Coordinates of C-alpha atoms and ligand atoms in Angstrom, one line a residue:
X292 CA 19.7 -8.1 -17.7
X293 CA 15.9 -7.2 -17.4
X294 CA 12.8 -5.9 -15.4
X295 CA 9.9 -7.9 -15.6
X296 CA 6.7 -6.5 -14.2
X297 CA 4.7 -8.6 -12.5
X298 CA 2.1 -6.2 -10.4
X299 CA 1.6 -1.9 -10.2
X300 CA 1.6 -1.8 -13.9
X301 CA -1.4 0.2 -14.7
X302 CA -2.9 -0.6 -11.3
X303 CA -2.3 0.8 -8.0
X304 CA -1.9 -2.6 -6.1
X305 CA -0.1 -6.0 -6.4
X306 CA 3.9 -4.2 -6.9
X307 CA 6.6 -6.6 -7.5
X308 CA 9.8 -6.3 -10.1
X309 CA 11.3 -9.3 -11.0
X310 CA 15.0 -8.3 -12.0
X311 CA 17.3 -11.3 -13.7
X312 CA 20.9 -10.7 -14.4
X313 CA 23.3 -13.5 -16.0
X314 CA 24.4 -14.5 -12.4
X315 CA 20.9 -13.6 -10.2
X316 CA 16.7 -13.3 -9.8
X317 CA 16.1 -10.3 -7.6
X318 CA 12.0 -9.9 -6.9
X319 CA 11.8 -6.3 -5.5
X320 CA 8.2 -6.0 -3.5
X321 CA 5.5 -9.2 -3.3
X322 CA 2.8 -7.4 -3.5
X323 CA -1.0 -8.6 -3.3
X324 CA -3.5 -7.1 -5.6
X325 CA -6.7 -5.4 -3.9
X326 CA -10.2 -3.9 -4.9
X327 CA -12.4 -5.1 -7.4
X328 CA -12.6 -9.3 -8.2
X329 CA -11.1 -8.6 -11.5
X330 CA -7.7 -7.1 -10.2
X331 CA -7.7 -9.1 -7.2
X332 CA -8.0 -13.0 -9.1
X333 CA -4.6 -11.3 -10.4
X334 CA -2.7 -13.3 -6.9
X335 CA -4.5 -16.3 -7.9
X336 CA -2.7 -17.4 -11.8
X337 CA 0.4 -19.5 -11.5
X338 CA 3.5 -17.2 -10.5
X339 CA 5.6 -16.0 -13.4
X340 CA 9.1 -17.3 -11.9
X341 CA 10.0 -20.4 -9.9
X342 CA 10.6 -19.2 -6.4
X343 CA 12.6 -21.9 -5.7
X344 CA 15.3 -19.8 -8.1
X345 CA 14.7 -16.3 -6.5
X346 CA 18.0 -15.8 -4.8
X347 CA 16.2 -12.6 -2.9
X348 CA 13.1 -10.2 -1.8
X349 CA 13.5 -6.6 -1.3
X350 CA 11.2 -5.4 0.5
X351 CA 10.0 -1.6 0.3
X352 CA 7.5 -1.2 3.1
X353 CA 5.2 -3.5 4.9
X354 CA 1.3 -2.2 3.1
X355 CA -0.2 -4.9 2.0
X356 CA -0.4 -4.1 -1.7
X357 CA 3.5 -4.4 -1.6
X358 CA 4.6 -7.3 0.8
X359 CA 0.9 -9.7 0.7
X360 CA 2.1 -12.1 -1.5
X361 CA 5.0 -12.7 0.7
X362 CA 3.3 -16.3 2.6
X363 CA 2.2 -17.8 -1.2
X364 CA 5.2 -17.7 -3.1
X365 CA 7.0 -18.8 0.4
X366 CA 4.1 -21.6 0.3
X367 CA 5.1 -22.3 -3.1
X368 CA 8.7 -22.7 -2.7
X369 CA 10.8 -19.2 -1.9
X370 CA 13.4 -19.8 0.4
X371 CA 15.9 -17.2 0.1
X372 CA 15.8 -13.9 2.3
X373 CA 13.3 -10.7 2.7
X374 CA 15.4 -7.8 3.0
X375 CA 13.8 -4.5 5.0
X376 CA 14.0 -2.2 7.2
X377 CA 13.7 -3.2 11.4
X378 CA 10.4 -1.1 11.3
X379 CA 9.3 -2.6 8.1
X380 CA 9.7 -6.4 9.4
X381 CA 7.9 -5.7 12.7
X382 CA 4.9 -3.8 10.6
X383 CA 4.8 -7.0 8.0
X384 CA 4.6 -9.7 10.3
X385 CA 1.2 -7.5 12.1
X386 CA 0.1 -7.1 8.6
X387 CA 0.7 -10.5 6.9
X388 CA -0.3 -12.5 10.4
X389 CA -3.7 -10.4 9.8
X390 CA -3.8 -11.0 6.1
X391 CA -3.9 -15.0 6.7
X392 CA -6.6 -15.1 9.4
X393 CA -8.6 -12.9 6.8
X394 CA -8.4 -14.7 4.3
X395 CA -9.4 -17.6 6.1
X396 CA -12.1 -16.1 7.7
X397 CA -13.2 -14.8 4.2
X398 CA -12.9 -18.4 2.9
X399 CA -15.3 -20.0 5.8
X400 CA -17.8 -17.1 5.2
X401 CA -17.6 -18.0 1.8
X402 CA -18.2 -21.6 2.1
X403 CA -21.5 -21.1 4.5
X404 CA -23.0 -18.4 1.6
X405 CA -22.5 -21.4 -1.1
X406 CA -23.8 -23.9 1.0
X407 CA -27.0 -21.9 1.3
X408 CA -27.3 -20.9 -2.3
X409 CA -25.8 -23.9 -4.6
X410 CA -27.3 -22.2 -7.8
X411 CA -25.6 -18.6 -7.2
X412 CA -22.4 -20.4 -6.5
X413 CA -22.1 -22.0 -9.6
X414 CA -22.9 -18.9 -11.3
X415 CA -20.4 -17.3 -9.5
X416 CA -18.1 -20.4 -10.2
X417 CA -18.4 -19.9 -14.1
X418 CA -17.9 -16.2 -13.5
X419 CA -14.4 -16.9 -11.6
X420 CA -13.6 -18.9 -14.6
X421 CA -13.8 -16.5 -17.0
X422 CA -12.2 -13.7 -15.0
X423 CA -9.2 -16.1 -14.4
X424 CA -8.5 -17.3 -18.3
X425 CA -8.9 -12.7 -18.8
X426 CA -6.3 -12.0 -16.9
X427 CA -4.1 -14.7 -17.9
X428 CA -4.8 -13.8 -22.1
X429 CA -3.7 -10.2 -20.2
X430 CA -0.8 -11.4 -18.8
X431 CA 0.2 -13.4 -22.0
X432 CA -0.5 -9.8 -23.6
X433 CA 2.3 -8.4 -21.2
X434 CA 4.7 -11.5 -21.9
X435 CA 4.1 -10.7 -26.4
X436 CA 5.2 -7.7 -25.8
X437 CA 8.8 -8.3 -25.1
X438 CA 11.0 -9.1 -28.0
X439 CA 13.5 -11.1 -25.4
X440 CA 10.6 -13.5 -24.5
X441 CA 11.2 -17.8 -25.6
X442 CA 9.3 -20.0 -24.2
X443 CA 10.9 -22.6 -22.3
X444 CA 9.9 -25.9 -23.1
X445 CA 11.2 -28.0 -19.7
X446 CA 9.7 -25.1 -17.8
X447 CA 5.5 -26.8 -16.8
X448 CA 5.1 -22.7 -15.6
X449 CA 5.2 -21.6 -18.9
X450 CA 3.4 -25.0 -20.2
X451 CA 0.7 -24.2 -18.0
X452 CA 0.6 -20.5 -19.3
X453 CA 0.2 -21.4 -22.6
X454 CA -3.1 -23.2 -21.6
X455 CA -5.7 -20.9 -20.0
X456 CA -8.5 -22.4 -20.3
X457 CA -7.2 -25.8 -18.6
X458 CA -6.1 -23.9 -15.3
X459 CA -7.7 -25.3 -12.0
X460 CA -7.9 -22.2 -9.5
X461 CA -10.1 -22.7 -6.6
X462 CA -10.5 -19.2 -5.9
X463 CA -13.0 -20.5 -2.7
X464 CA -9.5 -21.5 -0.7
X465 CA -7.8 -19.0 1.0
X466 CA -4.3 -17.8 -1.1
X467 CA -2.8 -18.4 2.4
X468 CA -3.5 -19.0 6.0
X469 CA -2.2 -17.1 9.3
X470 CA -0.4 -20.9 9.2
X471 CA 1.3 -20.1 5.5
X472 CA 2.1 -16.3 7.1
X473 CA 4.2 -17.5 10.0
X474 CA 6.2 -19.8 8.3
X475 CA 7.2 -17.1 6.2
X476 CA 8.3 -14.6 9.0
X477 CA 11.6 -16.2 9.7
X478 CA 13.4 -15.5 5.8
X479 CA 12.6 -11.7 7.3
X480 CA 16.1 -10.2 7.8
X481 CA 16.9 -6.9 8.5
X482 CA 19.1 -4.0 6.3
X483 CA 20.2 -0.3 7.7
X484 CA 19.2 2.7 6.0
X485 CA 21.9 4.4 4.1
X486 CA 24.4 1.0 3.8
X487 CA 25.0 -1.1 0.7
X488 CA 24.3 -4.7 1.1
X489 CA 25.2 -7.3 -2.1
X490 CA 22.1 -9.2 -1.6
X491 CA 22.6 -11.7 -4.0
X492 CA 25.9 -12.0 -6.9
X493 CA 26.2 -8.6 -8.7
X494 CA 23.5 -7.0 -7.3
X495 CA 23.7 -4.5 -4.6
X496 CA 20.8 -2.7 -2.6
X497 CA 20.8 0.5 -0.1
X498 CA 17.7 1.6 1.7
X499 CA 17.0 4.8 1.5
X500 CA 14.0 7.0 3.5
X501 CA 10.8 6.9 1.5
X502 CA 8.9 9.0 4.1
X503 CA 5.9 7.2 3.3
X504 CA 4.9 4.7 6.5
X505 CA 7.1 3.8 9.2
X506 CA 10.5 1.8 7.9
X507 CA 9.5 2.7 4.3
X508 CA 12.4 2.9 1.8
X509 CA 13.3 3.6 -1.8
X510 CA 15.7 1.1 -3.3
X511 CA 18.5 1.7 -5.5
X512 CA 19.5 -1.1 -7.2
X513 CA 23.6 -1.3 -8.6
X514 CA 24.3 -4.2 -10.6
X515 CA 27.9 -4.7 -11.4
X516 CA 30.1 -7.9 -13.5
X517 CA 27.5 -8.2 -16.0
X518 CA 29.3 -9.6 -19.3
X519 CA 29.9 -7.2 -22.1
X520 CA 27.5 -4.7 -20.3
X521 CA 28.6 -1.5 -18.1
X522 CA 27.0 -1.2 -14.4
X523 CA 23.8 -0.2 -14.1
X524 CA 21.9 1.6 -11.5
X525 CA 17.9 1.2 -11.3
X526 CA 15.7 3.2 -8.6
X527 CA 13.1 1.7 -7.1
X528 CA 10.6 4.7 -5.3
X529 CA 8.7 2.0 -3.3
X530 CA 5.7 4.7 -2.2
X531 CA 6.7 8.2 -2.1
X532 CA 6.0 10.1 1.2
X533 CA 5.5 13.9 0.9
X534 CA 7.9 16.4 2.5
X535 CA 6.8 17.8 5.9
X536 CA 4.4 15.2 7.0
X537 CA 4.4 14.2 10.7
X538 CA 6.5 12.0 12.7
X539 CA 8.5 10.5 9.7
X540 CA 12.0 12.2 7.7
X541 CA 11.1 13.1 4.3
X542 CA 11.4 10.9 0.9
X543 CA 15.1 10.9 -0.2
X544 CA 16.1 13.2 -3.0
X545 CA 18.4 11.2 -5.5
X546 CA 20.3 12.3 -8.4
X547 CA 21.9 9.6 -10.4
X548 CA 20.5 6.3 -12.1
X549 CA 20.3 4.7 -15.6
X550 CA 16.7 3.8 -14.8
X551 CA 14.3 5.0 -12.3
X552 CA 10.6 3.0 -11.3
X553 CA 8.6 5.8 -10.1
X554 CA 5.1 4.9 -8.5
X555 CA 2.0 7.5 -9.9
X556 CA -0.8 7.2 -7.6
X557 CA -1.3 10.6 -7.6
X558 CA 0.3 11.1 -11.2
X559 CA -2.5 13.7 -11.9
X560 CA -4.2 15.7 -8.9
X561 CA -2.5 18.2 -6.2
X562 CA -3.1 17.9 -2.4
X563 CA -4.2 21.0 -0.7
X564 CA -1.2 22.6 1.0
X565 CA -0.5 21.0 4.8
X566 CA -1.2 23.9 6.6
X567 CA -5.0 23.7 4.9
X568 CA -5.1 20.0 6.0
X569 CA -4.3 21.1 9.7
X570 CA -6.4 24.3 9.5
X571 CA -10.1 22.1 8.2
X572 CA -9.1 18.9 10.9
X573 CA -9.5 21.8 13.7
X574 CA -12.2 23.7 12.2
X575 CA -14.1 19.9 11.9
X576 CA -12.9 19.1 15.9
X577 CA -14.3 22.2 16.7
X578 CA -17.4 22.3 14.7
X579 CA -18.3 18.8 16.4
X580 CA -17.9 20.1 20.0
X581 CA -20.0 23.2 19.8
X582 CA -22.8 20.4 18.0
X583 CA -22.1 18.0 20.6
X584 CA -21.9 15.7 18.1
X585 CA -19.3 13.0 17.1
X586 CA -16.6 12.9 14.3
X587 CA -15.9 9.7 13.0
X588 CA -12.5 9.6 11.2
X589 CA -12.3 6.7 8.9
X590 CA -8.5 5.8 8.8
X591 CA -6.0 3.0 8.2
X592 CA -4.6 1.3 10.9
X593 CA -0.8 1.7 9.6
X594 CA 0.6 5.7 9.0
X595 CA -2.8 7.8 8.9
X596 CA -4.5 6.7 12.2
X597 CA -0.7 7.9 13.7
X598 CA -0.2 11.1 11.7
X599 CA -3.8 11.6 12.4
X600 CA -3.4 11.5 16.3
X601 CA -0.2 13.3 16.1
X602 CA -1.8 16.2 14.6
X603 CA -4.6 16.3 16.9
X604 CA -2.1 16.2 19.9
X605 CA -0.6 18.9 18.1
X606 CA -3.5 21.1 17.6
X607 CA -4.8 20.5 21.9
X608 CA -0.8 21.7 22.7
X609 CA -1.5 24.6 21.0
X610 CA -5.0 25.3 21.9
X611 CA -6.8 25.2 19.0
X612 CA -8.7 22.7 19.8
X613 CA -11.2 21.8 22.9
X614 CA -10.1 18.4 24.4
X615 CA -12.8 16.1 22.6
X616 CA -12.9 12.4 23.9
X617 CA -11.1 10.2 21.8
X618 CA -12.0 6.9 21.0
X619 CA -9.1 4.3 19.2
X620 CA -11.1 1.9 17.7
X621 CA -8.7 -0.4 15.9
X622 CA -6.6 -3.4 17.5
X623 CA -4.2 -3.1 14.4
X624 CA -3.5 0.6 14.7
X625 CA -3.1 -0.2 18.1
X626 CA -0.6 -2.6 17.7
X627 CA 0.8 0.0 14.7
X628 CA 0.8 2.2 17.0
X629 CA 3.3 0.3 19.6
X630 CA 5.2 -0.2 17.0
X631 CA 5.5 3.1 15.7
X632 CA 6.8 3.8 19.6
X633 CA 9.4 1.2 19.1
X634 CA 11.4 2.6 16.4
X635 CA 12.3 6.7 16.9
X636 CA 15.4 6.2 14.9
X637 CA 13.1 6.7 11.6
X638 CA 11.5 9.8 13.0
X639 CA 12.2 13.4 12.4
X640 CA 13.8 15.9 13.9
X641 CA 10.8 17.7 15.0
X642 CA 9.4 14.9 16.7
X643 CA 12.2 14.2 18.2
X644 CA 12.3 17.3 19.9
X645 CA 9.0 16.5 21.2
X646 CA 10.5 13.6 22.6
X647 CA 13.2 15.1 24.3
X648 CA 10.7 18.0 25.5
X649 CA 8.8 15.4 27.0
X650 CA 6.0 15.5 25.0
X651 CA 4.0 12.5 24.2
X652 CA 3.2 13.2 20.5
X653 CA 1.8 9.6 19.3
X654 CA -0.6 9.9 22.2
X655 CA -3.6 12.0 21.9
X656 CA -4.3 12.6 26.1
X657 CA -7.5 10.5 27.6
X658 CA -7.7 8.7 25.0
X659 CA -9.3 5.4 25.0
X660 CA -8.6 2.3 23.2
X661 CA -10.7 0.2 22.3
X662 CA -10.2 -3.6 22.0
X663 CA -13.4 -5.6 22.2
X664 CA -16.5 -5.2 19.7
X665 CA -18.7 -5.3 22.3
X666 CA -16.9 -1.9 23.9
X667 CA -16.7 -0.8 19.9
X668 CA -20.7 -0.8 19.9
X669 CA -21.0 1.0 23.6
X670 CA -19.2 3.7 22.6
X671 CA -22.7 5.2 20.7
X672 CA -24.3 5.1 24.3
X673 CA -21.7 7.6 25.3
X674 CA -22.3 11.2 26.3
X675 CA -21.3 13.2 23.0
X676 CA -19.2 14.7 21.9
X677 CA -16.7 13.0 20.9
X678 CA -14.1 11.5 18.1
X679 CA -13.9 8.1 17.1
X680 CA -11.1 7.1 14.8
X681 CA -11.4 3.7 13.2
X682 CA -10.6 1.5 10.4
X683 CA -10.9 0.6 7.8
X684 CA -10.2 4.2 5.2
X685 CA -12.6 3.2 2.7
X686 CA -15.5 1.7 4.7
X687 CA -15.2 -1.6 2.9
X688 CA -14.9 -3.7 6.4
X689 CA -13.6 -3.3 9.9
X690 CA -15.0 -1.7 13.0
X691 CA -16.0 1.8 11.4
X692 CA -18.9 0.2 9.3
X693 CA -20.7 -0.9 12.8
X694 CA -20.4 3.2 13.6
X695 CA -21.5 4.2 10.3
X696 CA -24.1 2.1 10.5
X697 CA -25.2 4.2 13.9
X698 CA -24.3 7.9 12.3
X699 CA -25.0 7.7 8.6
X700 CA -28.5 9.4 9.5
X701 CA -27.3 11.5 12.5
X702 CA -26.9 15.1 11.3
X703 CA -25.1 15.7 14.8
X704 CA -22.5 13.4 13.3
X705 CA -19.7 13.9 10.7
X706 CA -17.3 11.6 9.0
X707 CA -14.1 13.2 7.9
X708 CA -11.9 11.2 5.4
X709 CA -8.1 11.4 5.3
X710 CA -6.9 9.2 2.8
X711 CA -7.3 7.6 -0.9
X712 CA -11.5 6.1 -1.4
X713 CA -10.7 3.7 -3.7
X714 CA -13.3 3.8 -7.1
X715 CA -16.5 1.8 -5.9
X716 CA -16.0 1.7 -1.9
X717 CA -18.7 3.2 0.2
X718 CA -16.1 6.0 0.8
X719 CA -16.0 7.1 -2.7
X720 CA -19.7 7.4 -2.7
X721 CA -20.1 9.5 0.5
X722 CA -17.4 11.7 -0.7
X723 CA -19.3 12.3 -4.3
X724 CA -22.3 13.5 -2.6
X725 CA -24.4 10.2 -2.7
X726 CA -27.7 10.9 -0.7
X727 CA -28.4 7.4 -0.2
X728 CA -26.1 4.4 0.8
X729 CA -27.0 0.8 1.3
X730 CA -25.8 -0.6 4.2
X731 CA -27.0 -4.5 5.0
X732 CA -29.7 -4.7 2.5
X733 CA -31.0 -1.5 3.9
X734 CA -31.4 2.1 1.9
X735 CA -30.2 4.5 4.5
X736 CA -30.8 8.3 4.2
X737 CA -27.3 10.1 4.0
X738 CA -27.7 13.1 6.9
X739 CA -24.5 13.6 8.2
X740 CA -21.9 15.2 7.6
X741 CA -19.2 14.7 5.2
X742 CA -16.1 16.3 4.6
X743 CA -12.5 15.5 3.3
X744 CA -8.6 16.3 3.6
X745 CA -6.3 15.1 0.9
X746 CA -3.5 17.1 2.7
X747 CA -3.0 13.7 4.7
X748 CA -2.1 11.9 2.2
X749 CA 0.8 9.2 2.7
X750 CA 1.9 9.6 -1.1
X751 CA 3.3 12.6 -3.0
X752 CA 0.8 14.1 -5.2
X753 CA 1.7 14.9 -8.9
X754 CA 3.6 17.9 -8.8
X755 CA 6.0 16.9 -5.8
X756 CA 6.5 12.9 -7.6
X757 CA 7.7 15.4 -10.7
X758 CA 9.9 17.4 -8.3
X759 CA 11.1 13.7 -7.5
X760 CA 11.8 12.8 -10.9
X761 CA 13.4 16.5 -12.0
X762 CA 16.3 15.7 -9.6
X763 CA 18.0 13.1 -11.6
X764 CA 18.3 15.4 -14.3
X765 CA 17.9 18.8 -13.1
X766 CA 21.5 20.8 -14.3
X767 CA 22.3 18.1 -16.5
X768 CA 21.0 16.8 -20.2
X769 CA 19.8 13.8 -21.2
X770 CA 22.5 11.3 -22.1
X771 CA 24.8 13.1 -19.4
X772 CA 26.2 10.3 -16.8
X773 CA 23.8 9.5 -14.4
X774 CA 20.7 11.2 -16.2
X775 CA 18.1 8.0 -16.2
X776 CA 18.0 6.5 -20.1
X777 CA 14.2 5.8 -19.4
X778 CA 11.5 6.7 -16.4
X779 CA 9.2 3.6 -15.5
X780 CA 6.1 4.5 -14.2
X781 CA 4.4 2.2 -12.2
X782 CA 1.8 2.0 -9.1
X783 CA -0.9 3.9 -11.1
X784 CA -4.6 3.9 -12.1
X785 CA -4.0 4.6 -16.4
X786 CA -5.0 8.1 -15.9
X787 CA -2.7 9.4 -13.3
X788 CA 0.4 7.1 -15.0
X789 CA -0.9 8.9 -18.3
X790 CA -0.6 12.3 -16.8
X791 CA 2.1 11.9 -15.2
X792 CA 4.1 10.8 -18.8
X793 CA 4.0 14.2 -20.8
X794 CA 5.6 16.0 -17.6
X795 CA 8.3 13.5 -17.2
X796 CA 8.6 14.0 -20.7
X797 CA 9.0 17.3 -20.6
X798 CA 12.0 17.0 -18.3
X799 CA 13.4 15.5 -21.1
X800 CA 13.7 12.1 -19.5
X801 CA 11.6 9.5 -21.8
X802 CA 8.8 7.7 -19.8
X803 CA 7.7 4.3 -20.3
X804 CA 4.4 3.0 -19.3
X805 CA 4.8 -1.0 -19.3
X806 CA 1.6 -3.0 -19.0
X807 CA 1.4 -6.2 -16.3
X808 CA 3.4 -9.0 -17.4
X809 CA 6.1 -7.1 -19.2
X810 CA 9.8 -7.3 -19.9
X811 CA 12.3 -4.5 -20.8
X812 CA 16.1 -5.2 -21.4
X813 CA 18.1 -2.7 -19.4
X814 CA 21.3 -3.3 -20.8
Ligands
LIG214 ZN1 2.2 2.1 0.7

């Protein structure tokens, strides 16, 4: 039996695990790759399986960088189930519905700009080539590396793999359409937290609370009947939540696996403490109102922009904060949102005790959602101040670039991030000081405001993923039953995986870093 890895190896987007027994093909998360052209032309090369011969999907969670491939290998052939959680279906379907009608919007736009400018399409035609034959010399890189790997001569896949250069992508077609998306939403079938399932022969699954978005779940993975090899247990982390985080139970704490697949994302830096998170949101709420100014919080649609109101709610309850206006400015939190309402059985106690209290706690009172763009652009004619939370996180897109368009020179204004600014977005810029952005063409002067809370954070930062990973061996030694023979780590820029390794190591568990498009026996 092995693990292939076919996406979050050394990158931080694109997950999904292909694991093949003698008797079964198991793809665990379908992830999409994001950010820059060169790691997202990764969903473009031809898949490494045939997905006619994937008996089934696990599914961790519904973000985009872990179920978005989910409508092109469906379009390509996959016809077997998509396990999740209730919460995690109803949050895919939203997310891969809206993933299609983007990409075909992105598509048309696309078209019209090469229309207009022939010559800089071409360029950018030869430029698509060459990033498409890179990445598939790196994936052949990934496929050297394991000893295991023969190619098959009646398989056209691996034919076609073999020969870069002669690949036809049209990277100007959308991957998929809202079309592709909703034929893939019926294979969606639902699996309880806590209950083993045999989701194909050999290999069972159980859901267990990641803590990290709403439905979210770590995998474990037994696989029993192999021939002349003993049961194996593998642990998939899906994202890692962090203890104490609003609305949603914490990450489960497990003890016993023969291999563990940790994601990194924060491999190498700390959060400030949660109470510090809480304590600079209010002081920044009520910095705003004595301005009369606005706060824009850039936020994304699915977790944050809940967590975010949550704690704001929170914060008015206990009079720490004035009541501010509050403008929702993002149909897909919104329809998050409703969502989120739907399913209590994945919240925690505390908020359930809300509940019961009669409290409202995913509703921040007054406030106003917005739906239209044209109401989006009226809200900077309103009397001030006030709080507008919108996405997209990074500022790459989305209705928070029309208000940072109108604040970015206000010094009555502030934007407060919450969450991860990928390298390159305008978010990472703000937040390093940048005293100029360019925003349509235009060099704007940078007078607002900026500040920042990692303490927000969906994901575990380094020390508590370590705390994760201590408690499959904590009491026992290495080689004992259950204490993992090796520690993938996955889900990772290189430098958090790469700090992360020496303190896994220093558990006395041995880490492995595997690179995209590699195999490792687990026998
Ligand atoms: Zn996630």
């Amino acid at each position: 039996m092995h693990l292939h890895f076919l996406g979050g190896a050394r990158t931080v987007t694109g997950s999904q695990y292909l694991l093949e027994t003698s008797r079964a093909r198991v793809l665990i998360d379908c992830g999409m790759f994001q950010g820059s052209p060169n790691e997202s032309v990764r969903n473009r090369i031809p898949l490494a399986y045939e997905p006619g011969d994937i008996d089934a999907m696990l599914l961790t969670h519904a973000h985009l960088d872990h179920c978005g491939l989910i409508p092109h290998v469906v379009k390509e052939g996959y016809r077997g189930p998509i396990l999740a959680t209730p919460a995690t279906i109803e949050l895919a379907e939203l997310v891969l519905l809206d993933s299609g009608k983007l990409q075909e919007e992105f598509a048309k736009r696309g078209d019209r700009w090469a229309r207009r400018h022939p010559d800089k399409a071409a360029a950018e035609d030869a430029q698509d080539t060459a990033r498409v034959d890179a990445v598939l010399a790196l994936a052949g890189e990934g496929e050297d590396r394991w000893p295991g790997h023969v190619p098959d001569p009646d398989d056209p896949e691996s034919e076609l793999r073999s020969q870069p250069a002669e690949i036809d992508v049209d990277l100007d077609e959308p991957l998929y359409t809202e079309r592709d998306a909703r034929i893939a939403l019926p294979l969606f079938r639902p699996v309880e937290y806590d209950v083993e399932t045999e989701v194909a022969p050999g290999v069972h699954a159980t859901y267990l609370d990641a803590g990290h978005i709403l439905g979210s779940a770590i995998i474990r993975v037994r696989i029993t009947g192999e021939p002349d090899a003993p049961d194996r247990t593998i642990v998939f982390s899906g994202d890692l939540g962090r203890r104490g985080t609003p609305i949603l139970r914490d990450p489960t704490v497990l003890t016993h696996a023969d291999f563990v697949v940790v994601e990194s994302t924060y491999g190498g830096r700390e959060h400030e403490p949660e109470g510090e998170a809480v304590r600079i949101l209010a002081e920044t709420v009520r910095l705003v109102d004595e301005a009369g100014g606005v706060l824009l919080v850039p936020s994304f649609a699915i977790g944050r922009t809940q967590e975010v109101v949550w704690e704001l709610d929170r914060l008015l309850s206990a009079g720490k904060i004035p009541q501010l206006r509050l403008y929702l400015d993002s149909p897909m939190a919104t329809k998050a949102t409703a969502i989120y309402r739907r399913h209590p059985e994945c919240y925690d106690d505390e908020t359930r005790r809300l509940l019961d209290t009669g409290e409202t706690p995913l509703d921040f009172p007054g406030a106003i959602v917005v739906n239209t763009s044209e109401q989006s652009r009226a809200i900077a004619r309103a009397p001030r101040p006030y709080m507008i939370v919108a996405s997209n996180g990074m500022l790459t897109g989305g209705r928070v670039v029309g208000h940072l368009r109108d604040l970015i020179d206000d010094t009555a204004a502030t934007i407060l991030f919450v969450g991860y600014q990928g390298e390159g977005t305008m978010g990472a810029h703000l937040q390093a000081g940048a005293k100029t952005v360019r925003i349509d063409g235009q060099t704007r002067d940078v007078r607002c405001r900026i500040r920042s809370i990692s303490g927000f954070s969906a994901h575990a930062d380094g020390s508590e993923l370590l705390d994760w990973v201590r408690a499959f061996v904590d009491g026992r030694r290495p080689g004992d039953a259950g204490v993992p023979r090796r520690v993938f780590l996955v889900h990772g820029d290189p430098e958090a995986e790469d700090a992360l390794a020496p303190k896994v190591a220093a558990l006395g568990l041995e880490p492995y870093i595997p690179v995209w498009h590699e195999a490792v026996d687990l026998g």
